[in-house]
Amino acid sequence: MSWRSVADLVGTDDGAQIAILGVPMEAGSVTPGRCDLAPGAIRKAMRRFSTYDVESRTALVLPVRDKGDLPVRGIMPAAGFETIRNAVEDCTDGHALTMVLGGNNALTRPAAHGLGLALDRVGLITLDAHFDLRETDQGLLNGNPIRALLEDGLPGRNICQVGLAPFANTAKMHGDALDAGIGIWTIADCRTRGIEPILQEALARIGHVETIMVDFDIDVIDRSQCPGAPGARPGGMPVDMFFRAARRLAAEPRVKLVDLTEFDPSLDQGDITALTAGRWVCEVLAGFQAART
Ligand SMILES: [Mn+2]
């Protein structure tokens, strides 16, 4: 007898509480690669997970609406803005939780706008090794979505950044983040204190916002556990901590939108990163189901 896989939850039911949307954007990456292959690789990996979680003794049962992939391959982030914003808005209008499968991290800016709210009512939590605060004078890239959102009017005090890595950012970016009022937790903070109290603190810090987006840039994960992310480095977040963060954040009622970015299947080894991304889907579904149904 074959088991029921997480891919079997996915279908065309418009009444589903959860939607997934593929955003295969690759253009505008500081290091060129093939992030556009990730939505397909993640959907394929989902077939390799059972719906049953032996640890919580529960099975995933909620249907998931697959909204397909957007035609953004080869399109620069500035040109793809409306396509992504509009499609994400269509998802967040009709579903309690939308999961965006990237694509590079440039998609986070248009996706945040897809919540359809004034940005002062939106909170953003990033799990990322980087501030993503590169200047925008050379155009929109995967290295500057947070800078672009600040420039769009997202208040810095509505942003929390978790998992920042040493020797992967600049003093200027750090100073700008502090000046903007962004909440900052380094990877050492995560290791020393554990991820749960940090996420509690982050959620409390943005207690004033109505809706939250979480950007999961998989380059936050330790490189040995995430070879398919060009920006991942040794000393990053242990992958089990990443999974616990996904489950906890998906359980938060204000979280309506999550993305997974920077997975480049062409760099993967032994399907490590594909299976990590697939497990991320499982954890998000588990967190949502446990707390919000
Ligand atoms: Mn990033």
PDB file of N, CA, C and O in Angstrom, residues 9-49:
ATOM      1  N   LEU A   9      -2.141  16.487  -1.114  1.00  0.00           N
ATOM      2  CA  LEU A   9      -3.007  17.509  -0.518  1.00  0.00           C
ATOM      3  C   LEU A   9      -3.304  18.638  -1.501  1.00  0.00           C
ATOM      4  O   LEU A   9      -4.229  19.420  -1.311  1.00  0.00           O
ATOM      5  N   VAL A  10      -2.481  18.709  -2.537  1.00  0.00           N
ATOM      6  CA  VAL A  10      -2.511  19.863  -3.436  1.00  0.00           C
ATOM      7  C   VAL A  10      -3.484  19.624  -4.576  1.00  0.00           C
ATOM      8  O   VAL A  10      -3.499  18.548  -5.172  1.00  0.00           O
ATOM      9  N   GLY A  11      -4.295  20.635  -4.862  1.00  0.00           N
ATOM     10  CA  GLY A  11      -5.256  20.487  -5.944  1.00  0.00           C
ATOM     11  C   GLY A  11      -5.835  21.813  -6.377  1.00  0.00           C
ATOM     12  O   GLY A  11      -5.198  22.857  -6.233  1.00  0.00           O
ATOM     13  N   THR A  12      -7.072  21.747  -6.873  1.00  0.00           N
ATOM     14  CA  THR A  12      -7.680  22.922  -7.500  1.00  0.00           C
ATOM     15  C   THR A  12      -8.854  23.468  -6.679  1.00  0.00           C
ATOM     16  O   THR A  12      -9.666  24.230  -7.190  1.00  0.00           O
ATOM     17  N   ASP A  13      -8.942  23.078  -5.413  1.00  0.00           N
ATOM     18  CA  ASP A  13     -10.039  23.506  -4.548  1.00  0.00           C
ATOM     19  C   ASP A  13      -9.881  24.978  -4.156  1.00  0.00           C
ATOM     20  O   ASP A  13      -9.031  25.330  -3.330  1.00  0.00           O
ATOM     21  N   ASP A  14     -10.727  25.832  -4.736  1.00  0.00           N
ATOM     22  CA  ASP A  14     -10.624  27.268  -4.439  1.00  0.00           C
ATOM     23  C   ASP A  14     -11.029  27.598  -3.011  1.00  0.00           C
ATOM     24  O   ASP A  14     -10.715  28.676  -2.512  1.00  0.00           O
ATOM     25  N   GLY A  15     -11.710  26.674  -2.352  1.00  0.00           N
ATOM     26  CA  GLY A  15     -12.099  26.910  -0.959  1.00  0.00           C
ATOM     27  C   GLY A  15     -11.009  26.571   0.041  1.00  0.00           C
ATOM     28  O   GLY A  15     -11.205  26.734   1.244  1.00  0.00           O
ATOM     29  N   ALA A  16      -9.850  26.099  -0.435  1.00  0.00           N
ATOM     30  CA  ALA A  16      -8.762  25.724   0.473  1.00  0.00           C
ATOM     31  C   ALA A  16      -8.299  26.944   1.265  1.00  0.00           C
ATOM     32  O   ALA A  16      -8.280  28.056   0.748  1.00  0.00           O
ATOM     33  N   GLN A  17      -7.914  26.692   2.520  1.00  0.00           N
ATOM     34  CA  GLN A  17      -7.426  27.813   3.341  1.00  0.00           C
ATOM     35  C   GLN A  17      -6.006  28.221   2.970  1.00  0.00           C
ATOM     36  O   GLN A  17      -5.563  29.311   3.312  1.00  0.00           O
ATOM     37  N   ILE A  18      -5.293  27.301   2.334  1.00  0.00           N
ATOM     38  CA  ILE A  18      -3.884  27.549   2.019  1.00  0.00           C
ATOM     39  C   ILE A  18      -3.688  27.503   0.504  1.00  0.00           C
ATOM     40  O   ILE A  18      -4.225  26.622  -0.175  1.00  0.00           O
ATOM     41  N   ALA A  19      -2.893  28.457   0.000  1.00  0.00           N
ATOM     42  CA  ALA A  19      -2.554  28.465  -1.426  1.00  0.00           C
ATOM     43  C   ALA A  19      -1.034  28.413  -1.582  1.00  0.00           C
ATOM     44  O   ALA A  19      -0.301  28.925  -0.732  1.00  0.00           O
ATOM     45  N   ILE A  20      -0.582  27.761  -2.666  1.00  0.00           N
ATOM     46  CA  ILE A  20       0.827  27.893  -3.029  1.00  0.00           C
ATOM     47  C   ILE A  20       0.914  28.520  -4.415  1.00  0.00           C
ATOM     48  O   ILE A  20       0.069  28.304  -5.280  1.00  0.00           O
ATOM     49  N   LEU A  21       1.948  29.325  -4.588  1.00  0.00           N
ATOM     50  CA  LEU A  21       2.154  30.054  -5.842  1.00  0.00           C
ATOM     51  C   LEU A  21       3.641  29.992  -6.183  1.00  0.00           C
ATOM     52  O   LEU A  21       4.487  30.379  -5.370  1.00  0.00           O
ATOM     53  N   GLY A  22       3.951  29.510  -7.378  1.00  0.00           N
ATOM     54  CA  GLY A  22       5.343  29.469  -7.827  1.00  0.00           C
ATOM     55  C   GLY A  22       5.735  30.788  -8.465  1.00  0.00           C
ATOM     56  O   GLY A  22       5.008  31.328  -9.298  1.00  0.00           O
ATOM     57  N   VAL A  23       6.872  31.324  -8.050  1.00  0.00           N
ATOM     58  CA  VAL A  23       7.384  32.583  -8.620  1.00  0.00           C
ATOM     59  C   VAL A  23       8.836  32.336  -9.061  1.00  0.00           C
ATOM     60  O   VAL A  23       9.784  32.634  -8.335  1.00  0.00           O
ATOM     61  N   PRO A  24       9.004  31.754 -10.264  1.00  0.00           N
ATOM     62  CA  PRO A  24      10.334  31.332 -10.714  1.00  0.00           C
ATOM     63  C   PRO A  24      11.180  32.497 -11.241  1.00  0.00           C
ATOM     64  O   PRO A  24      11.669  32.483 -12.369  1.00  0.00           O
ATOM     65  N   MET A  25      11.344  33.502 -10.396  1.00  0.00           N
ATOM     66  CA  MET A  25      12.145  34.664 -10.796  1.00  0.00           C
ATOM     67  C   MET A  25      13.618  34.385 -10.518  1.00  0.00           C
ATOM     68  O   MET A  25      13.991  34.022  -9.405  1.00  0.00           O
ATOM     69  N   GLU A  26      14.428  34.551 -11.532  1.00  0.00           N
ATOM     70  CA  GLU A  26      15.864  34.377 -11.369  1.00  0.00           C
ATOM     71  C   GLU A  26      16.644  35.640 -11.755  1.00  0.00           C
ATOM     72  O   GLU A  26      17.659  35.984 -11.149  1.00  0.00           O
ATOM     73  N   ALA A  27      16.129  36.373 -12.751  1.00  0.00           N
ATOM     74  CA  ALA A  27      16.832  37.581 -13.195  1.00  0.00           C
ATOM     75  C   ALA A  27      16.974  38.552 -12.019  1.00  0.00           C
ATOM     76  O   ALA A  27      16.109  38.625 -11.160  1.00  0.00           O
ATOM     77  N   GLY A  28      18.097  39.267 -12.003  1.00  0.00           N
ATOM     78  CA  GLY A  28      18.327  40.208 -10.915  1.00  0.00           C
ATOM     79  C   GLY A  28      19.057  39.591  -9.742  1.00  0.00           C
ATOM     80  O   GLY A  28      19.201  40.234  -8.698  1.00  0.00           O
ATOM     81  N   SER A  29      19.550  38.352  -9.889  1.00  0.00           N
ATOM     82  CA  SER A  29      20.357  37.769  -8.822  1.00  0.00           C
ATOM     83  C   SER A  29      21.782  38.312  -8.901  1.00  0.00           C
ATOM     84  O   SER A  29      22.353  38.404  -9.990  1.00  0.00           O
ATOM     85  N   VAL A  30      22.338  38.684  -7.751  1.00  0.00           N
ATOM     86  CA  VAL A  30      23.703  39.208  -7.707  1.00  0.00           C
ATOM     87  C   VAL A  30      24.678  38.134  -8.223  1.00  0.00           C
ATOM     88  O   VAL A  30      25.616  38.437  -8.965  1.00  0.00           O
ATOM     89  N   THR A  31      24.446  36.887  -7.850  1.00  0.00           N
ATOM     90  CA  THR A  31      25.179  35.749  -8.420  1.00  0.00           C
ATOM     91  C   THR A  31      24.224  34.988  -9.327  1.00  0.00           C
ATOM     92  O   THR A  31      23.267  34.398  -8.844  1.00  0.00           O
ATOM     93  N   PRO A  32      24.453  35.034 -10.662  1.00  0.00           N
ATOM     94  CA  PRO A  32      23.499  34.371 -11.563  1.00  0.00           C
ATOM     95  C   PRO A  32      23.399  32.875 -11.271  1.00  0.00           C
ATOM     96  O   PRO A  32      24.374  32.231 -10.910  1.00  0.00           O
ATOM     97  N   GLY A  33      22.202  32.337 -11.393  1.00  0.00           N
ATOM     98  CA  GLY A  33      21.983  30.922 -11.107  1.00  0.00           C
ATOM     99  C   GLY A  33      20.640  30.475 -11.650  1.00  0.00           C
ATOM    100  O   GLY A  33      20.093  31.108 -12.553  1.00  0.00           O
ATOM    101  N   ARG A  34      20.102  29.410 -11.087  1.00  0.00           N
ATOM    102  CA  ARG A  34      18.874  28.815 -11.616  1.00  0.00           C
ATOM    103  C   ARG A  34      17.786  28.652 -10.546  1.00  0.00           C
ATOM    104  O   ARG A  34      17.159  27.599 -10.449  1.00  0.00           O
ATOM    105  N   CYS A  35      17.555  29.734  -9.785  1.00  0.00           N
ATOM    106  CA  CYS A  35      16.458  29.716  -8.811  1.00  0.00           C
ATOM    107  C   CYS A  35      15.101  29.490  -9.476  1.00  0.00           C
ATOM    108  O   CYS A  35      14.139  29.129  -8.808  1.00  0.00           O
ATOM    109  N   ASP A  36      15.045  29.717 -10.787  1.00  0.00           N
ATOM    110  CA  ASP A  36      13.773  29.533 -11.493  1.00  0.00           C
ATOM    111  C   ASP A  36      13.339  28.063 -11.503  1.00  0.00           C
ATOM    112  O   ASP A  36      12.175  27.767 -11.732  1.00  0.00           O
ATOM    113  N   LEU A  37      14.288  27.167 -11.255  1.00  0.00           N
ATOM    114  CA  LEU A  37      13.957  25.737 -11.246  1.00  0.00           C
ATOM    115  C   LEU A  37      13.346  25.283  -9.912  1.00  0.00           C
ATOM    116  O   LEU A  37      12.867  24.154  -9.791  1.00  0.00           O
ATOM    117  N   ALA A  38      13.379  26.168  -8.918  1.00  0.00           N
ATOM    118  CA  ALA A  38      13.012  25.732  -7.563  1.00  0.00           C
ATOM    119  C   ALA A  38      11.537  25.356  -7.389  1.00  0.00           C
ATOM    120  O   ALA A  38      11.254  24.324  -6.759  1.00  0.00           O
ATOM    121  N   PRO A  39      10.570  26.137  -7.910  1.00  0.00           N
ATOM    122  CA  PRO A  39       9.176  25.726  -7.656  1.00  0.00           C
ATOM    123  C   PRO A  39       8.893  24.301  -8.127  1.00  0.00           C
ATOM    124  O   PRO A  39       8.234  23.518  -7.416  1.00  0.00           O
ATOM    125  N   GLY A  40       9.412  23.938  -9.293  1.00  0.00           N
ATOM    126  CA  GLY A  40       9.219  22.573  -9.809  1.00  0.00           C
ATOM    127  C   GLY A  40       9.897  21.541  -8.926  1.00  0.00           C
ATOM    128  O   GLY A  40       9.327  20.478  -8.638  1.00  0.00           O
ATOM    129  N   ALA A  41      11.106  21.863  -8.473  1.00  0.00           N
ATOM    130  CA  ALA A  41      11.844  20.913  -7.626  1.00  0.00           C
ATOM    131  C   ALA A  41      11.144  20.731  -6.288  1.00  0.00           C
ATOM    132  O   ALA A  41      11.132  19.626  -5.725  1.00  0.00           O
ATOM    133  N   ILE A  42      10.549  21.801  -5.759  1.00  0.00           N
ATOM    134  CA  ILE A  42       9.861  21.699  -4.461  1.00  0.00           C
ATOM    135  C   ILE A  42       8.589  20.867  -4.607  1.00  0.00           C
ATOM    136  O   ILE A  42       8.306  19.992  -3.780  1.00  0.00           O
ATOM    137  N   ARG A  43       7.824  21.122  -5.676  1.00  0.00           N
ATOM    138  CA  ARG A  43       6.606  20.322  -5.873  1.00  0.00           C
ATOM    139  C   ARG A  43       6.951  18.840  -5.997  1.00  0.00           C
ATOM    140  O   ARG A  43       6.242  17.977  -5.475  1.00  0.00           O
ATOM    141  N   LYS A  44       8.049  18.547  -6.687  1.00  0.00           N
ATOM    142  CA  LYS A  44       8.476  17.156  -6.862  1.00  0.00           C
ATOM    143  C   LYS A  44       8.887  16.550  -5.508  1.00  0.00           C
ATOM    144  O   LYS A  44       8.548  15.406  -5.199  1.00  0.00           O
ATOM    145  N   ALA A  45       9.607  17.348  -4.715  1.00  0.00           N
ATOM    146  CA  ALA A  45      10.054  16.851  -3.408  1.00  0.00           C
ATOM    147  C   ALA A  45       8.873  16.558  -2.487  1.00  0.00           C
ATOM    148  O   ALA A  45       8.943  15.661  -1.636  1.00  0.00           O
ATOM    149  N   MET A  46       7.783  17.305  -2.650  1.00  0.00           N
ATOM    150  CA  MET A  46       6.610  17.109  -1.779  1.00  0.00           C
ATOM    151  C   MET A  46       6.042  15.696  -1.900  1.00  0.00           C
ATOM    152  O   MET A  46       5.402  15.195  -0.976  1.00  0.00           O
ATOM    153  N   ARG A  47       6.304  15.041  -3.037  1.00  0.00           N
ATOM    154  CA  ARG A  47       5.830  13.662  -3.211  1.00  0.00           C
ATOM    155  C   ARG A  47       6.563  12.695  -2.290  1.00  0.00           C
ATOM    156  O   ARG A  47       6.119  11.580  -2.072  1.00  0.00           O
ATOM    157  N   ARG A  48       7.710  13.131  -1.773  1.00  0.00           N
ATOM    158  CA  ARG A  48       8.540  12.219  -0.974  1.00  0.00           C
ATOM    159  C   ARG A  48       8.277  12.334   0.527  1.00  0.00           C
ATOM    160  O   ARG A  48       8.986  11.734   1.325  1.00  0.00           O
ATOM    161  N   PHE A  49       7.258  13.121   0.905  1.00  0.00           N
ATOM    162  CA  PHE A  49       6.906  13.262   2.320  1.00  0.00           C
ATOM    163  C   PHE A  49       5.534  12.675   2.591  1.00  0.00           C
ATOM    164  O   PHE A  49       4.567  13.006   1.898  1.00  0.00           O
TER     165      PHE A  49
END
